[in-house]
Structure formats: structure tokens, C-alpha cells
Backbone as a chain_set.jsonl record, in Angstrom:
{"seq": "MVPTTIALLKGVTHVSCPNHLTLFSGDLPYLNLWQNIVAMTPAKCFPAAHASAGFSLYGLAFLPTLRQHRYKIFAIVTVLGWTMGLYKMLFGDHFFSHTLVSMLLSLTIACALASVFFKIAAVRPIR", "coords": {"N": [[102.353, 105.159, 96.981], [99.857, 103.786, 96.539], [100.207, 100.884, 97.185], [100.391, 101.185, 99.888], [98.005, 102.251, 100.562], [96.465, 99.969, 99.816], [97.344, 98.221, 101.455], [96.392, 99.411, 104.432], [93.758, 99.497, 103.987], [93.228, 96.675, 103.835], [93.585, 95.8, 106.426], [91.611, 97.197, 107.581], [89.306, 96.714, 106.632], [88.738, 93.791, 107.292], [87.978, 91.679, 105.606], [87.305, 88.198, 104.495], [88.947, 85.303, 102.948], [88.004, 84.111, 100.129], [88.528, 80.898, 100.078], [88.912, 80.99, 102.837], [85.961, 80.832, 103.673], [82.733, 79.141, 104.818], [81.05, 78.573, 102.683], [82.85, 77.609, 101.064], [84.432, 75.042, 102.104], [85.99, 76.179, 104.203], [86.046, 77.369, 107.609], [84.947, 80.205, 108.505], [82.066, 82.206, 108.394], [79.842, 83.451, 105.474], [80.055, 87.333, 105.562], [79.115, 90.438, 105.009], [80.589, 93.83, 103.784], [80.539, 95.562, 106.055], [79.498, 94.324, 108.301], [82.105, 92.783, 108.663], [83.598, 94.843, 109.192], [82.638, 95.466, 111.891], [82.469, 92.71, 113.085], [84.903, 92.387, 113.275], [87.089, 90.578, 112.076], [89.753, 87.929, 111.56], [90.499, 88.007, 109.188], [91.98, 89.158, 106.401], [91.758, 90.136, 103.602], [90.821, 91.685, 101.695], [90.885, 94.544, 100.167], [92.648, 93.635, 97.044], [96.106, 92.866, 97.416], [98.429, 91.875, 95.988], [97.527, 92.595, 93.101], [97.336, 95.212, 93.154], [99.995, 96.053, 93.359], [100.551, 95.544, 90.951], [98.962, 97.231, 89.613], [99.853, 99.416, 91.012], [102.038, 100.931, 88.921], [100.401, 102.249, 86.914], [100.778, 105.04, 87.39], [102.682, 105.859, 85.877], [101.643, 106.671, 83.625], [100.778, 108.543, 83.731], [103.03, 110.525, 83.367], [104.542, 113.313, 82.428], [106.305, 113.204, 80.3], [105.734, 110.656, 79.498], [103.718, 111.031, 77.432], [102.678, 110.543, 75.414], [102.482, 107.599, 75.01], [100.479, 106.616, 76.595], [98.211, 105.192, 76.446], [99.1, 102.835, 75.853], [100.976, 102.515, 77.92], [98.313, 102.205, 79.762], [97.134, 100.14, 78.964], [99.147, 98.039, 79.155], [99.611, 97.837, 81.952], [97.234, 97.342, 82.983], [96.778, 94.783, 82.254], [99.43, 92.838, 83.48], [98.148, 93.691, 86.18], [95.671, 92.482, 86.357], [96.215, 90.165, 85.632], [97.799, 89.374, 87.714], [96.099, 89.549, 90.102], [94.219, 87.382, 88.648], [95.535, 85.203, 89.288], [96.172, 84.895, 92.109], [93.158, 84.717, 92.533], [92.723, 82.075, 91.69], [93.887, 80.698, 93.449], [91.81, 80.698, 95.086], [91.922, 82.66, 96.998], [91.054, 85.475, 96.506], [88.08, 87.338, 95.398], [86.778, 87.861, 92.708], [85.852, 90.813, 93.03], [87.336, 91.671, 94.707], [89.889, 92.336, 93.182], [89.008, 93.864, 91.396], [87.951, 96.724, 92.564], [90.388, 97.332, 93.267], [92.331, 97.668, 91.327], [90.477, 100.034, 90.614], [90.305, 101.802, 92.736], [93.814, 102.05, 92.699], [93.963, 103.314, 89.991], [92.48, 105.928, 90.581], [93.763, 106.958, 92.922], [96.391, 107.308, 91.677], [95.421, 109.073, 88.948], [94.623, 111.064, 91.137], [96.918, 111.933, 92.245], [98.955, 112.723, 90.111], [97.382, 114.857, 89.112], [97.639, 116.725, 91.661], [100.496, 116.908, 90.974], [101.415, 117.041, 88.881], [99.764, 119.497, 88.123], [100.429, 122.253, 87.259], [102.168, 121.844, 85.164], [100.2, 121.344, 83.406], [98.75, 123.545, 83.308], [100.645, 125.438, 82.558], [102.038, 125.496, 79.27], [104.736, 123.518, 78.559], [108.218, 124.262, 77.713]], "CA": [[101.04, 105.266, 97.683], [98.77, 102.854, 96.335], [100.472, 99.542, 98.04], [100.107, 101.379, 101.26], [96.512, 102.369, 100.439], [95.657, 98.859, 100.222], [97.542, 97.584, 103.216], [95.654, 100.238, 105.525], [92.413, 98.768, 104.18], [93.119, 95.376, 104.048], [93.719, 96.001, 108.137], [90.15, 97.839, 108.558], [87.785, 96.315, 106.339], [88.262, 92.166, 107.735], [87.02, 90.393, 104.92], [87.812, 87.006, 104.386], [88.767, 84.995, 101.399], [87.068, 82.445, 99.261], [88.556, 79.632, 101.048], [88.622, 80.532, 104.517], [84.689, 80.452, 103.66], [82.174, 77.938, 104.829], [80.296, 78.184, 101.701], [84.153, 76.463, 100.173], [84.641, 74.362, 102.954], [86.506, 76.927, 105.353], [85.785, 77.866, 108.853], [84.623, 81.57, 108.617], [80.624, 82.286, 108.156], [79.981, 84.762, 105.082], [79.77, 88.394, 106.21], [79.029, 91.464, 104.414], [81.948, 94.481, 104.133], [80.102, 96.515, 107.164], [79.524, 92.946, 109.281], [83.379, 92.165, 109.002], [84.209, 95.404, 109.796], [81.832, 95.467, 113.217], [82.904, 92.141, 113.551], [86.735, 92.605, 113.126], [87.453, 89.079, 111.979], [90.935, 87.872, 111.691], [91.048, 87.82, 107.817], [92.781, 90.425, 106.038], [92.01, 89.757, 102.414], [89.844, 93.416, 100.761], [91.341, 94.524, 98.678], [93.778, 92.788, 96.543], [96.913, 93.716, 97.897], [99.29, 91.293, 94.735], [96.837, 93.234, 92.172], [97.493, 96.609, 93.353], [101.23, 95.654, 93.421], [100.882, 95.653, 89.474], [98.025, 98.385, 89.408], [100.645, 101.386, 91.101], [102.111, 101.275, 87.961], [98.973, 103.383, 86.59], [100.964, 106.806, 87.725], [103.584, 105.601, 84.805], [100.912, 106.697, 82.319], [100.214, 109.921, 83.962], [103.82, 111.183, 83.345], [104.339, 114.057, 80.963], [107.037, 112.604, 79.083], [105.349, 109.481, 78.903], [102.03, 110.912, 77.264], [102.64, 109.703, 73.863], [102.631, 106.119, 75.429], [99.349, 106.418, 77.479], [97.376, 104.45, 76.383], [99.821, 101.492, 75.81], [101.139, 101.888, 79.735], [97.19, 101.599, 80.357], [96.759, 98.396, 78.483], [100.191, 97.004, 79.766], [99.443, 97.521, 83.444], [95.96, 96.078, 83.229], [96.827, 93.071, 81.544], [99.683, 92.713, 84.335], [97.579, 93.836, 87.52], [94.168, 91.645, 85.97], [97.698, 88.635, 85.796], [98.643, 88.949, 89.312], [94.874, 89.053, 90.658], [93.461, 86.049, 88.256], [96.544, 84.342, 89.832], [95.513, 84.989, 93.644], [91.962, 84.103, 92.207], [93.03, 80.558, 91.302], [94.105, 79.854, 94.37], [90.607, 80.798, 96.368], [92.628, 83.897, 97.631], [90.429, 86.48, 95.976], [86.635, 87.216, 94.462], [86.855, 89.536, 91.533], [85.503, 92.005, 93.218], [89.082, 92.483, 95.332], [90.834, 92.552, 92.378], [88.112, 95.01, 90.717], [88.279, 97.256, 93.808], [92.197, 97.683, 93.909], [92.396, 98.153, 90.139], [89.906, 101.656, 90.369], [91.28, 102.619, 93.509], [94.948, 102.47, 92.325], [93.86, 104.259, 88.999], [92.198, 106.983, 91.352], [95.129, 107.033, 93.431], [97.306, 107.214, 90.684], [94.869, 110.167, 88.899], [94.642, 112.308, 91.726], [98.427, 112.207, 92.394], [99.221, 113.372, 89.232], [96.52, 116.159, 89.164], [98.116, 117.826, 92.227], [102.04, 117.21, 91.16], [101.307, 118.249, 87.492], [98.913, 120.535, 87.844], [101.236, 123.193, 86.571], [102.676, 121.558, 83.345], [98.821, 121.22, 82.642], [98.309, 124.917, 83.211], [101.63, 126.434, 81.606], [103.043, 124.446, 78.403], [106.412, 123.032, 78.535], [109.178, 125.048, 76.151]], "C": [[99.94, 104.389, 97.643], [99.023, 102.039, 96.819], [100.028, 99.952, 99.689], [98.652, 101.777, 101.41], [95.882, 101.055, 100.881], [95.827, 97.744, 100.957], [96.614, 98.377, 104.026], [94.039, 99.411, 105.208], [92.427, 97.766, 104.225], [93.466, 94.853, 105.568], [92.2, 96.494, 108.279], [89.341, 97.275, 107.876], [87.788, 94.501, 107.161], [87.927, 91.704, 106.907], [87.614, 89.256, 104.594], [88.067, 86.326, 102.936], [88.072, 84.01, 100.974], [87.412, 81.35, 99.915], [89.079, 79.708, 102.397], [86.831, 80.533, 104.612], [83.831, 79.361, 103.908], [81.387, 77.442, 103.794], [81.994, 77.023, 100.733], [84.709, 76.324, 101.129], [85.936, 74.607, 103.885], [85.856, 76.585, 106.388], [85.005, 79.262, 109.11], [83.361, 81.966, 107.936], [80.903, 83.953, 106.55], [79.838, 85.871, 105.64], [80.054, 89.425, 105.188], [80.493, 92.447, 104.406], [81.45, 94.661, 105.622], [80.448, 95.412, 108.141], [81.159, 92.404, 109.648], [83.787, 93.086, 109.496], [83.886, 95.614, 111.469], [82.664, 94.311, 113.913], [84.612, 91.68, 113.94], [87.002, 91.048, 113.027], [88.739, 89.401, 111.79], [91.536, 88.128, 109.856], [91.525, 89.152, 107.126], [92.664, 90.506, 104.469], [91.322, 90.571, 101.405], [90.595, 93.967, 100.881], [92.567, 94.08, 98.517], [95.11, 93.59, 96.723], [98.076, 93.131, 96.072], [98.598, 92.279, 93.635], [97.306, 94.31, 92.1], [99.186, 96.996, 93.494], [101.927, 95.681, 91.6], [100.047, 97.137, 89.335], [98.616, 99.499, 89.417], [101.05, 101.562, 90.227], [101.316, 102.208, 87.046], [100.035, 104.606, 86.667], [102.277, 106.707, 86.56], [102.847, 106.565, 83.806], [100.714, 108.746, 82.677], [101.589, 111.104, 83.647], [104.232, 112.058, 82.462], [105.327, 113.749, 80.028], [107.005, 111.949, 78.624], [103.882, 109.72, 78.063], [102.241, 110.506, 76.351], [102.463, 108.371, 73.788], [101.223, 105.774, 76.046], [98.659, 105.957, 77.522], [98.086, 102.595, 76.448], [99.886, 101.045, 77.358], [99.688, 101.867, 80.454], [96.652, 100.265, 80.318], [97.909, 97.478, 79.297], [99.936, 96.573, 81.415], [98.191, 97.19, 83.938], [96.251, 95.019, 83.448], [97.95, 92.739, 83.502], [99.054, 92.945, 85.952], [96.322, 92.687, 87.358], [95.613, 90.353, 86.266], [97.429, 88.07, 87.545], [97.186, 88.889, 90.107], [94.555, 87.946, 89.854], [94.309, 85.281, 89.115], [96.591, 84.221, 91.678], [93.796, 84.444, 93.632], [91.801, 82.624, 92.05], [93.198, 79.883, 92.944], [93.117, 79.846, 95.66], [91.312, 82.206, 97.199], [91.827, 85.534, 97.674], [89.226, 86.385, 95.784], [87.309, 88.455, 93.608], [86.754, 90.634, 91.838], [86.491, 92.771, 94.239], [89.629, 93.246, 94.433], [90.341, 94.073, 91.204], [88.365, 96.74, 91.071], [89.735, 98.058, 93.608], [92.465, 97.921, 92.577], [92.132, 99.981, 90.063], [90.395, 102.1, 91.651], [93.121, 102.961, 93.595], [95.022, 103.487, 90.492], [93.223, 105.42, 89.391], [93.262, 107.317, 91.704], [96.057, 107.792, 92.321], [97.228, 109.022, 89.623], [95.259, 111.364, 89.485], [96.127, 112.702, 92.098], [98.906, 113.021, 91.318], [98.821, 114.274, 88.813], [97.166, 117.101, 89.779], [99.573, 117.743, 91.471], [102.238, 117.839, 89.663], [100.308, 119.039, 86.937], [99.304, 121.758, 86.742], [101.699, 122.941, 85.445], [101.444, 121.916, 82.669], [98.507, 122.641, 82.47], [99.408, 125.649, 82.299], [102.435, 125.271, 81.03], [104.34, 124.43, 78.555], [107.002, 123.563, 77.533], [110.134, 123.704, 76.252]], "O": [[99.165, 104.245, 98.588], [97.995, 101.746, 97.43], [99.477, 99.196, 100.489], [98.142, 101.576, 102.512], [95.113, 100.879, 101.826], [95.119, 96.759, 101.168], [95.746, 97.585, 104.396], [93.358, 98.864, 106.076], [91.409, 97.4, 104.813], [93.596, 93.658, 105.833], [91.611, 96.051, 109.266], [88.271, 97.194, 108.479], [86.696, 94.099, 107.564], [87.177, 90.816, 107.313], [88.803, 89.453, 104.345], [87.495, 86.728, 101.923], [87.603, 83.106, 101.665], [86.47, 80.732, 100.411], [89.581, 78.769, 103.016], [86.383, 80.209, 105.711], [84.097, 78.406, 103.179], [81.002, 76.273, 103.75], [81.937, 76.013, 100.033], [85.547, 77.172, 101.435], [86.719, 73.737, 104.266], [85.094, 75.62, 106.34], [84.37, 79.262, 110.164], [83.52, 82.101, 106.723], [81.656, 84.927, 106.554], [79.275, 85.604, 106.702], [81.093, 89.367, 104.531], [81.486, 91.958, 104.944], [81.954, 93.897, 106.446], [81.507, 95.458, 108.768], [81.428, 91.762, 110.663], [84.516, 92.801, 110.446], [84.807, 95.896, 112.236], [83.361, 94.504, 114.908], [85.157, 90.865, 114.685], [87.106, 90.4, 114.069], [89.151, 90.561, 111.779], [92.684, 88.356, 109.473], [91.217, 90.213, 107.67], [93.657, 91.04, 103.975], [91.249, 90.13, 100.259], [91.191, 93.932, 101.958], [93.447, 94.037, 99.377], [95.251, 94.735, 96.296], [98.354, 93.965, 95.21], [99.516, 92.957, 93.174], [97.791, 94.631, 91.015], [99.543, 98.152, 93.717], [103.071, 95.775, 91.156], [100.673, 98.112, 88.919], [98.457, 100.42, 88.616], [100.708, 102.713, 89.957], [102.01, 103.002, 86.412], [99.995, 105.227, 85.605], [102.878, 107.777, 86.467], [103.591, 107.286, 83.141], [100.581, 109.744, 81.969], [101.363, 112.314, 83.66], [104.35, 111.505, 81.369], [105.12, 114.085, 78.862], [107.631, 111.786, 77.576], [103.032, 108.831, 78.007], [101.674, 109.417, 76.438], [102.291, 107.844, 72.689], [100.857, 104.6, 75.972], [98.031, 105.966, 78.58], [97.624, 101.564, 76.938], [99.397, 100.084, 77.952], [99.686, 101.557, 81.645], [96.041, 99.552, 81.114], [97.649, 96.451, 79.924], [100.02, 95.468, 81.95], [97.995, 96.813, 85.094], [96.117, 94.33, 84.459], [97.325, 92.486, 84.532], [99.578, 92.308, 86.866], [96.077, 92.022, 88.364], [95.671, 89.8, 87.364], [97.099, 87.069, 88.181], [97.185, 87.951, 90.904], [94.615, 87.031, 90.674], [93.645, 84.535, 89.836], [97.154, 83.288, 92.249], [93.293, 83.864, 94.595], [90.732, 82.067, 92.3], [92.717, 78.847, 93.404], [93.308, 79.335, 96.764], [90.736, 82.493, 98.249], [91.947, 86.429, 98.51], [88.865, 85.219, 95.948], [87.996, 89.457, 93.807], [87.328, 91.546, 91.244], [86.509, 93.967, 94.532], [89.883, 94.444, 94.561], [91.003, 94.885, 90.557], [88.751, 97.65, 90.337], [89.955, 99.25, 93.825], [93.234, 98.878, 92.664], [92.907, 100.875, 89.722], [91.112, 103.086, 91.486], [93.637, 103.824, 94.305], [95.978, 104.124, 90.051], [93.306, 106.252, 88.487], [93.929, 108.011, 90.936], [96.262, 109.002, 92.413], [98.135, 109.842, 89.478], [95.859, 112.324, 89.001], [96.389, 113.898, 92.222], [99.309, 114.135, 91.651], [99.559, 114.885, 88.041], [97.453, 118.152, 89.205], [99.931, 118.911, 91.313], [102.948, 118.789, 89.334], [100.017, 119.25, 85.759], [98.691, 122.089, 85.727], [101.674, 123.838, 84.602], [101.413, 122.591, 81.639], [97.961, 122.948, 81.41], [99.047, 126.388, 81.382], [103.137, 124.44, 81.606], [104.992, 125.466, 78.681], [106.491, 123.45, 76.419], [111.062, 123.545, 75.459]]}, "num_chains": 1, "name": "protein.A"}
């Protein structure tokens, strides 16, 4: 669900990559999110998709069988996602905020899905 949601948002937001902006020797002007949506620029750089692939593993932390390893999983997935995000930032493909939004969306989606799928397990203890 996480990579699909991020891919759909990339197609709707039309935010330019930093290396495409005139501020950084590119050919597109800087526009805010709403201006990009209205202008429908050809760019598709927000939110960060590579980082979302790493952050999508947050779902593992919500599995009832891995509950005792929850904080380790959060730490490992966070490091993995940010490593992937920083890699793309170094090439000028994303701003910091693109990766941050991907992380927050991934965590929100994973938490929401866990609350739907594992609600019965939370209400009724497993024997």
C-alpha cells in the first residue's frame, strides 16, 4: 500500500526535483505544492519513492508475532529509508522534505493498516 500511495501522489503533485529548478541550474521555476498541482508541470519528484520502499517495511513492526522486536524494527527501517532518501538527495533528486513526508506517510499507512487488520488481536488476547 505504501509504494502505491506514494506513486499516486507523485502523479498528482507534479513537484519538480531540485536538479530541475532554475535555482540549481535547471530549467523549471520553483513553485509551491499548490502551484505545481495547478500548473501540472511534467515533474514527478514528491514524495520520495525510493525512500518509501525502505519505509514501507514499517509494517513489520506492527505484526503481533514481532512485537518484542518492535523498536529494533523501527530503528532499522528508519535507517534504511533515510539511507535511500539521502542517496537520492545527494544526486539532487529530492529535498529533505520529500523524504520526511514519505517517512510520515509510510508510518501513518502502516499504523492505520495494523489498526484495521490486528484490531481483533488487540481486543481479544491470543491464547
